[in-house]
Amino acid sequence: MSAGLLLRGLYILVLLLVPAIYMPLSGAFSTVWAQGAQIESSFENGTLVVATEFYSVRFNGSVRGVMEDITVNSLDGRIDVFDQGLPSIFDVTIWVSKGAGEPLEVDLSAVEWNITVLENTSSLLVAAFNPSLEGYNASIDVRVIVSFRASVPYFTYLLAIRNSGEEDISLSSPRGGIAVRAGFNHAGYNVTFAAYTIAGGYRPVVFTNETRLTWVFGQTGSTIIALASREEPEFAVIARPLSPVPERAVARTEANSSLVTVIYPNITLKPLETTLLSIDVGYVPADPIPLALAGIADALERLGPEASSLINDLLELPSQLEVMNRTIQDLEERVESLQDRVENLTETLENYQGIEDFYKSDIKRLQDQVKRLRDELRGSNERMIAGIAAGIILGFIGGLIARRRY
């Protein structure tokens, strides 16, 4: 069996077994997999914070591109992968053309946004982001819907563009119709870019040590990956277009940051017609389970020797599961044994309590008899009665001592 097939099999295994096996792999994630994945969020003063076990992201409608901060939660700790001002998934450019005129460039990173939470549960949060397009002479309405799920380390981004005018418009230019960007910090990291296309299996194309690369999409979508590594991979940034298939993707590295741009082909919208673009975007800790849940476990096979330790971790998951099952079985047997001991001790305690009650009752009876004899002794002047009484008392006390001793 090839390593690729084995990894794909393990990926399916991970999806089936991840709630059970994630606890021993990470103390940071143990709570969520023990109690069910959870989303925590807060929304006040126009700022939305969404936190899962994989990442924490902050949106602020008054900052450039609306995304203010992203932190991923790896096994080794929290990694800040984003600085305010970097291109985010809200750094979108739309080229609007009418007739033969010059295309109007609408830059959504330069506008203010209004944020509305549409749904908020422990496992799903859906938010709407509406940009203010005042100042642009473009007959378009733009709305962004982002879905966050507790069970996966990425969010789904839906961009809706509506022609609000009375004549056809083209979303087109020599550079494309719409560009969606995702940026991240890479200070101190080496970045490897890759594009993975599913065509009867994963067909990887890997780019390394490039300052700029372009990937042309085929008839099917691809996952664009940027893997940031020091000695070992630290985190991955993914862009997975869902619908429609983009025209190309451009990846670029600069001094301390990197950028992935997905560019869509030119389209024409009739009056009141809407076009929808959907894409998964993820800032994923480079740990086996999050990478598998992000659907890029197979990618590790071709991303170079620095990913070998992660591949080994995936290959070791079945044995780790077996060890965990044996440990659980041993603990269950110990619990059963302790339960039996508790039951035996409880029964013994009840017996002792019964014996104690018997002795207390017997001592009370003897004390009453001694008091009665003393009263009789006080009313009698005959020494013989006193001697007899003393003998009776000593006899009872001796019998009590003998019974307690034997």
XYZ file of N, CA and C in Angstrom, residues 200-393:
582
model
N -9.231 12.181 -9.531
C -8.959 10.761 -9.354
C -7.927 10.542 -8.266
N -7.882 11.445 -7.317
C -6.866 11.395 -6.264
C -6.170 12.737 -6.201
N -5.365 12.934 -5.188
C -4.659 14.212 -5.046
C -3.481 14.275 -6.013
N -3.428 15.350 -6.763
C -2.305 15.580 -7.668
C -1.605 16.854 -7.222
N -0.489 16.719 -6.500
C 0.123 17.908 -5.904
C 1.089 18.628 -6.845
N 1.111 19.913 -6.717
C 2.137 20.737 -7.345
C 2.702 21.609 -6.234
N 3.985 21.461 -5.949
C 4.598 22.131 -4.808
C 5.576 23.185 -5.295
N 5.520 24.362 -4.681
C 6.420 25.445 -5.009
C 7.202 25.818 -3.761
N 8.492 25.837 -3.836
C 9.301 26.231 -2.683
C 10.289 27.317 -3.098
N 10.682 28.110 -2.100
C 11.683 29.157 -2.310
C 11.314 30.100 -3.455
N 10.036 30.398 -3.560
C 9.561 31.304 -4.591
C 9.088 32.604 -3.932
N 9.366 33.725 -4.569
C 8.825 34.979 -4.072
C 7.463 35.263 -4.688
N 7.158 34.616 -5.799
C 5.863 34.789 -6.438
C 5.591 33.579 -7.326
N 4.377 33.076 -7.258
C 3.999 31.956 -8.119
C 2.554 32.129 -8.537
N 2.215 31.516 -9.650
C 0.849 31.557 -10.152
C 0.379 30.150 -10.446
N -0.807 29.822 -9.961
C -1.401 28.504 -10.203
C -2.670 28.714 -11.020
N -2.755 28.070 -12.177
C -3.918 28.174 -13.051
C -4.835 26.994 -12.768
N -6.084 27.293 -12.458
C -7.036 26.236 -12.108
C -7.491 25.500 -13.366
N -7.801 24.216 -13.154
C -8.408 23.438 -14.224
C -9.912 23.466 -14.097
N -10.554 22.378 -14.506
C -12.001 22.305 -14.447
C -12.507 22.030 -13.035
N -11.634 21.557 -12.163
C -12.032 21.286 -10.779
C -11.291 22.220 -9.837
N -11.843 22.402 -8.675
C -11.229 23.283 -7.699
C -9.971 22.679 -7.109
N -9.150 23.507 -6.532
C -7.927 23.085 -5.867
C -7.851 23.733 -4.499
N -7.085 23.123 -3.628
C -6.778 23.729 -2.338
C -5.406 24.365 -2.428
N -5.337 25.656 -2.171
C -4.056 26.353 -2.161
C -3.558 26.355 -0.717
N -2.322 25.924 -0.527
C -1.761 25.766 0.816
C -0.474 26.568 0.934
N -0.334 27.248 2.053
C 0.941 27.869 2.426
C 1.327 27.285 3.781
N 2.421 26.548 3.820
C 2.865 25.892 5.047
C 4.045 26.676 5.618
N 3.899 27.161 6.840
C 4.954 27.931 7.501
C 5.698 27.032 8.476
N 7.024 26.974 8.332
C 7.833 26.061 9.139
C 9.025 26.784 9.725
N 9.413 26.336 10.913
C 10.726 26.654 11.440
C 11.529 25.361 11.303
N 11.859 24.700 12.412
C 12.483 23.385 12.279
C 11.455 22.356 11.823
N 10.212 22.537 12.274
C 9.100 21.697 11.854
C 7.946 22.607 11.463
N 6.959 22.092 10.719
C 5.809 22.926 10.364
C 5.097 23.467 11.599
N 4.704 24.729 11.534
C 4.031 25.391 12.642
C 2.539 25.601 12.359
N 2.226 26.118 11.164
C 0.825 26.327 10.817
C 0.699 26.354 9.293
N -0.535 26.162 8.835
C -0.832 26.197 7.408
C -1.971 27.172 7.167
N -1.905 27.859 6.044
C -2.994 28.724 5.599
C -3.563 28.105 4.331
N -4.871 27.882 4.311
C -5.478 27.235 3.156
C -6.554 28.131 2.549
N -6.702 28.032 1.240
C -7.801 28.656 0.509
C -8.360 27.582 -0.416
N -9.616 27.196 -0.184
C -10.230 26.122 -0.972
C -11.495 26.665 -1.629
N -11.414 27.115 -2.884
C -12.614 27.604 -3.573
C -13.631 26.479 -3.749
N -14.891 26.774 -3.405
C -15.944 25.771 -3.523
C -16.765 25.979 -4.785
N -17.185 27.222 -5.030
C -17.986 27.505 -6.222
C -17.972 29.016 -6.470
N -17.748 29.417 -7.710
C -17.330 28.622 -8.868
C -15.828 28.360 -8.835
N -15.323 27.688 -9.871
C -13.884 27.446 -9.961
C -13.186 28.744 -10.378
N -12.184 29.220 -9.615
C -11.489 30.466 -9.979
C -10.664 30.294 -11.251
N -10.114 31.397 -11.679
C -9.266 31.378 -12.867
C -7.823 31.029 -12.518
N -7.323 31.644 -11.455
C -5.944 31.391 -11.054
C -5.759 31.813 -9.613
N -4.638 31.409 -9.040
C -4.248 31.837 -7.694
C -2.821 32.338 -7.761
N -2.544 33.385 -7.012
C -1.205 33.963 -6.964
C -0.726 33.943 -5.522
N 0.466 33.418 -5.320
C 1.067 33.392 -3.982
C 2.326 34.242 -4.003
N 2.527 35.008 -2.947
C 3.659 35.924 -2.927
C 4.210 36.033 -1.520
N 5.520 36.105 -1.380
C 6.165 36.335 -0.086
C 6.871 37.688 -0.124
N 6.833 38.357 1.027
C 7.526 39.631 1.173
C 8.425 39.542 2.401
N 8.777 40.686 2.973
C 9.762 40.696 4.061
C 9.332 39.821 5.233
N 8.182 40.100 5.798
C 7.735 39.367 6.980
C 6.337 38.783 6.833
N 5.784 38.847 5.638
C 4.425 38.351 5.451
C 4.289 37.668 4.103
N 3.250 36.867 3.999
C 2.950 36.163 2.759
C 1.496 36.392 2.400
N 1.156 36.093 1.155
C -0.164 36.414 0.641
C -0.584 35.380 -0.391
N -1.835 34.934 -0.288
C -2.449 34.092 -1.313
C -3.654 34.840 -1.854
N -3.713 35.016 -3.174
C -4.821 35.715 -3.822
C -5.503 34.769 -4.790
N -6.813 34.623 -4.639
C -7.616 33.810 -5.547
C -8.369 34.756 -6.468
N -8.192 34.591 -7.784
C -8.749 35.510 -8.776
C -9.798 34.774 -9.610
N -10.975 35.381 -9.702
C -12.090 34.778 -10.421
C -12.207 35.374 -11.819
N -12.754 34.600 -12.764
C -12.859 35.099 -14.144
C -13.912 36.203 -14.268
N -13.872 36.898 -15.398
C -14.829 37.961 -15.670
C -16.241 37.388 -15.810
N -17.215 38.127 -15.278
C -18.617 37.723 -15.416
C -19.463 38.961 -15.695
N -20.663 38.734 -16.229
C -21.612 39.815 -16.504
C -22.874 39.584 -15.696
N -23.380 40.660 -15.071
C -24.601 40.583 -14.267
C -25.690 41.433 -14.916
N -26.856 40.825 -15.088
C -28.011 41.564 -15.555
C -28.597 42.363 -14.388
N -29.494 43.302 -14.661
C -30.094 44.079 -13.569
C -30.736 43.174 -12.526
N -30.444 43.466 -11.260
C -30.953 42.743 -10.092
C -30.447 41.299 -10.012
N -29.494 40.939 -10.823
C -28.923 39.590 -10.765
C -27.796 39.560 -9.728
N -27.638 38.396 -9.073
C -26.634 38.234 -8.019
C -25.697 37.098 -8.379
N -24.426 37.284 -8.113
C -23.458 36.197 -8.240
C -22.907 35.853 -6.863
N -22.634 34.567 -6.644
C -22.161 34.076 -5.356
C -20.810 33.402 -5.528
N -19.884 33.730 -4.624
C -18.568 33.082 -4.583
C -18.406 32.460 -3.203
N -18.020 31.190 -3.179
C -17.872 30.488 -1.903
C -16.482 29.885 -1.818
N -15.871 30.053 -0.633
C -14.494 29.581 -0.457
C -14.256 29.251 1.013
N -13.574 28.157 1.269
C -13.118 27.832 2.621
C -11.767 28.499 2.855
N -11.633 29.174 3.981
C -10.359 29.802 4.350
C -9.988 29.308 5.739
N -8.756 28.862 5.903
C -8.354 28.347 7.204
C -6.948 28.758 7.593
N -6.780 29.077 8.871
C -5.478 29.275 9.496
C -5.348 28.108 10.471
N -4.587 27.088 10.091
C -4.684 25.767 10.713
C -3.381 25.429 11.440
N -3.443 25.064 12.718
C -2.225 24.586 13.381
C -1.712 23.326 12.702
N -0.401 23.236 12.534
C 0.192 22.104 11.808
C 0.342 20.901 12.739
N -0.791 20.427 13.235
C -0.850 19.229 14.060
C -1.712 18.208 13.329
N -1.495 16.924 13.573
C -2.151 15.896 12.748
C -3.660 16.024 12.655
N -4.339 16.183 13.778
C -5.792 16.196 13.746
C -6.344 17.415 13.013
N -5.926 18.651 13.325
C -6.444 19.793 12.563
C -6.167 19.699 11.065
N -4.966 19.227 10.692
C -4.660 19.100 9.270
C -5.572 18.083 8.601
N -5.860 16.984 9.309
C -6.767 15.981 8.750
C -8.179 16.541 8.623
N -8.630 17.268 9.646
C -9.965 17.849 9.594
C -10.070 18.932 8.518
N -8.958 19.574 8.204
C -8.951 20.571 7.135
C -8.907 19.942 5.760
N -8.762 18.604 5.692
C -8.757 17.908 4.410
C -7.450 17.976 3.667
N -6.339 18.258 4.365
C -5.051 18.377 3.676
C -4.023 17.406 4.259
N -4.475 16.329 4.901
C -3.524 15.360 5.439
C -2.691 14.740 4.330
N -3.312 14.489 3.162
C -2.580 13.912 2.038
C -1.462 14.832 1.563
N -1.661 16.130 1.738
C -0.672 17.079 1.246
C 0.670 16.914 1.927
N 0.677 16.402 3.140
C 1.924 16.289 3.887
C 2.928 15.385 3.180
N 2.415 14.432 2.412
C 3.291 13.465 1.753
C 4.263 14.130 0.806
N 3.850 15.283 0.217
C 4.665 15.905 -0.822
C 5.245 17.263 -0.418
N 5.103 17.623 0.836
C 5.582 18.945 1.239
C 6.996 18.937 1.785
N 7.750 17.888 1.491
C 9.158 17.894 1.847
C 9.458 17.206 3.156
N 10.748 17.025 3.454
C 11.149 16.284 4.646
C 10.734 16.940 5.948
N 10.496 18.259 5.943
C 10.144 18.916 7.188
C 8.779 18.461 7.695
N 7.967 17.862 6.829
C 6.647 17.388 7.254
C 6.664 15.926 7.661
N 7.825 15.277 7.639
C 7.883 13.835 7.909
C 7.398 13.487 9.303
N 7.692 14.353 10.275
C 7.260 14.045 11.633
C 5.740 14.047 11.743
N 5.082 14.950 10.991
C 3.629 14.953 11.006
C 3.064 13.710 10.341
N 3.700 13.271 9.260
C 3.255 12.037 8.611
C 3.402 10.868 9.572
N 4.535 10.823 10.275
C 4.729 9.739 11.247
C 3.661 9.773 12.329
N 3.287 10.989 12.768
C 2.225 11.083 13.769
C 0.926 10.492 13.247
N 0.613 10.783 11.973
C -0.608 10.223 11.396
C -0.521 8.706 11.288
N 0.645 8.203 10.894
C 0.814 6.760 10.766
C 0.720 6.059 12.111
N 1.069 6.772 13.175
C 1.053 6.164 14.507
C -0.317 6.255 15.185
N -1.280 6.917 14.556
C -2.577 7.078 15.199
C -3.252 5.749 15.538
N -3.252 4.729 14.638
C -3.889 3.465 15.021
C -3.251 2.825 16.243
N -1.909 2.850 16.326
C -1.256 2.254 17.488
C -1.552 3.061 18.746
N -1.626 4.392 18.602
C -1.977 5.225 19.756
C -3.401 4.922 20.216
N -4.280 4.683 19.258
C -5.653 4.328 19.614
C -5.687 2.996 20.354
N -4.887 2.036 19.889
C -4.846 0.730 20.550
C -4.324 0.864 21.975
N -3.272 1.654 22.168
C -2.733 1.878 23.507
C -3.779 2.542 24.394
N -4.479 3.533 23.825
C -5.493 4.222 24.604
C -6.608 3.260 25.014
N -7.033 2.376 24.094
C -8.090 1.420 24.416
C -7.647 0.464 25.527
N -6.380 0.021 25.478
C -5.875 -0.863 26.531
C -5.854 -0.122 27.872
N -5.442 1.136 27.824
C -5.407 1.928 29.056
C -6.809 2.091 29.640
N -7.767 2.378 28.765
C -9.149 2.518 29.233
C -9.650 1.209 29.837
N -9.318 0.066 29.187
C -9.755 -1.224 29.714
C -9.146 -1.490 31.087
N -7.856 -1.190 31.235
C -7.204 -1.381 32.543
C -7.859 -0.509 33.607
N -8.159 0.737 33.241
C -8.789 1.629 34.207
C -10.188 1.138 34.582
N -10.913 0.619 33.598
C -12.250 0.090 33.906
C -12.160 -1.090 34.864
N -11.162 -1.976 34.666
C -10.992 -3.110 35.568
C -10.623 -2.639 36.974
N -9.776 -1.608 37.058
C -9.415 -1.070 38.371
C -10.628 -0.454 39.058
N -11.456 0.225 38.290
C -12.664 0.818 38.860
C -13.592 -0.269 39.394
N -13.760 -1.350 38.621
C -14.608 -2.453 39.081
C -14.056 -3.069 40.358
N -12.714 -3.257 40.420
C -12.104 -3.818 41.615
C -12.315 -2.912 42.825
N -12.124 -1.603 42.609
C -12.328 -0.659 43.700
C -13.794 -0.632 44.137
N -14.689 -0.792 43.183
C -16.103 -0.816 43.537
C -16.440 -2.022 44.413
N -15.850 -3.172 44.062
C -16.062 -4.375 44.884
C -15.534 -4.152 46.304
N -14.347 -3.545 46.426
C -13.776 -3.275 47.745
C -14.666 -2.334 48.548
N -15.204 -1.325 47.872
C -16.096 -0.389 48.560
C -17.327 -1.113 49.085
N -17.888 -1.999 48.261
C -19.073 -2.735 48.705
C -18.752 -3.622 49.902
N -17.586 -4.304 49.876
C -17.194 -5.165 50.997
C -16.981 -4.348 52.272
N -16.298 -3.222 52.136
C -16.063 -2.379 53.308
C -17.365 -1.814 53.858
N -18.283 -1.480 52.974
C -19.584 -0.975 53.426
C -20.333 -2.033 54.230
N -20.297 -3.276 53.736
C -20.959 -4.371 54.442
C -20.307 -4.616 55.806
N -18.960 -4.586 55.854
C -18.249 -4.772 57.125
C -18.580 -3.660 58.106
N -18.638 -2.434 57.615
C -18.973 -1.309 58.481
C -20.376 -1.468 59.066
N -21.298 -1.917 58.251
C -22.650 -2.128 58.753
C -22.672 -3.187 59.856
N -21.856 -4.248 59.680
C -21.781 -5.280 60.722
C -21.221 -4.709 62.019
N -20.143 -3.915 61.883
C -19.558 -3.302 63.072
C -20.539 -2.362 63.749
N -21.308 -1.645 62.956
C -22.286 -0.743 63.541
C -23.357 -1.508 64.312
N -23.737 -2.693 63.801
C -24.693 -3.529 64.518
C -24.138 -4.032 65.842
N -22.867 -4.451 65.838
C -22.220 -4.913 67.070
C -22.118 -3.781 68.085
N -21.754 -2.588 67.592
C -21.628 -1.443 68.480
C -22.971 -1.122 69.132
N -24.046 -1.169 68.371
C -25.377 -0.906 68.940
C -25.725 -1.934 70.015
N -25.329 -3.219 69.786
C -25.619 -4.277 70.759
C -24.898 -4.001 72.076
N -23.606 -3.653 71.979
C -22.835 -3.403 73.203
C -23.361 -2.187 73.952
N -23.739 -1.154 73.217
C -24.268 0.031 73.872
C -25.555 -0.308 74.640
N -26.397 -1.110 74.032
C -27.644 -1.515 74.703
C -27.370 -2.373 75.939
N -26.384 -3.297 75.822
C -26.055 -4.187 76.935
C -25.454 -3.398 78.097
N -24.561 -2.447 77.772
C -23.939 -1.643 78.824
C -24.991 -0.810 79.538
N -25.944 -0.273 78.803
C -27.001 0.518 79.420
C -27.836 -0.344 80.389
N -28.115 -1.571 79.962
C -28.887 -2.460 80.833
C -28.133 -2.757 82.131
N -26.819 -3.001 82.031
C -26.020 -3.292 83.220
C -25.901 -2.060 84.117
N -25.761 -0.880 83.485
C -25.689 0.337 84.295
C -26.975 0.553 85.102
N -28.098 0.274 84.467
C -29.373 0.401 85.186
C -29.454 -0.581 86.363
N -28.945 -1.818 86.137
C -28.996 -2.839 87.205
C -28.067 -2.464 88.364
N -26.878 -1.916 88.044
C -25.941 -1.483 89.083
C -26.562 -0.366 89.912
N -27.231 0.576 89.224
C -27.872 1.665 89.973
C -28.946 1.121 90.922
N -29.731 0.150 90.415
C -30.786 -0.418 91.267
C -30.198 -1.110 92.485
N -29.105 -1.873 92.285
C -28.474 -2.580 93.403
C -27.865 -1.597 94.404
N -27.275 -0.489 93.861
C -26.723 0.506 94.785
C -27.827 1.122 95.648
N -28.951 1.361 95.038
C -30.062 1.909 95.811
C -30.497 0.932 96.906
N -30.520 -0.367 96.543
C -30.887 -1.363 97.537
C -29.852 -1.443 98.658
N -28.559 -1.270 98.238
C -27.480 -1.350 99.217
C -27.576 -0.194 100.223
N -27.924 0.993 99.755
C -28.044 2.132 100.663
C -29.168 1.919 101.698
N -30.220 1.189 101.324
C -31.345 0.989 102.243
C -31.195 -0.217 103.159
N -30.066 -0.882 103.085
C -29.863 -2.095 103.901
C -28.671 -1.911 104.817
N -28.762 -2.397 106.068
C -27.652 -2.311 107.002
C -26.912 -3.625 107.151
N -27.295 -4.583 106.351
C -26.672 -5.904 106.519
C -25.502 -6.042 105.575
N -24.351 -6.383 106.077
C -23.122 -6.535 105.285
C -23.245 -7.666 104.281
N -24.059 -8.696 104.604
C -24.168 -9.841 103.710
C -24.830 -9.400 102.392
N -25.818 -8.509 102.503
C -26.479 -8.035 101.290
C -25.492 -7.242 100.433
N -24.635 -6.465 101.169
C -23.624 -5.702 100.413
C -22.661 -6.623 99.696
N -22.243 -7.707 100.378
C -21.319 -8.656 99.740
C -21.954 -9.348 98.550
N -23.194 -9.723 98.730
C -23.880 -10.381 97.612
C -23.998 -9.416 96.416
N -24.367 -8.159 96.760
C -24.492 -7.172 95.679
C -23.172 -6.963 94.956
N -22.086 -6.885 95.781
C -20.766 -6.701 95.151
C -20.433 -7.867 94.253
N -20.761 -9.070 94.687
C -20.474 -10.242 93.847
C -21.263 -10.218 92.556
N -22.498 -9.802 92.646
C -23.313 -9.732 91.421
C -22.721 -8.706 90.441
N -22.341 -7.537 91.020
C -21.762 -6.496 90.141
C -20.508 -6.984 89.459
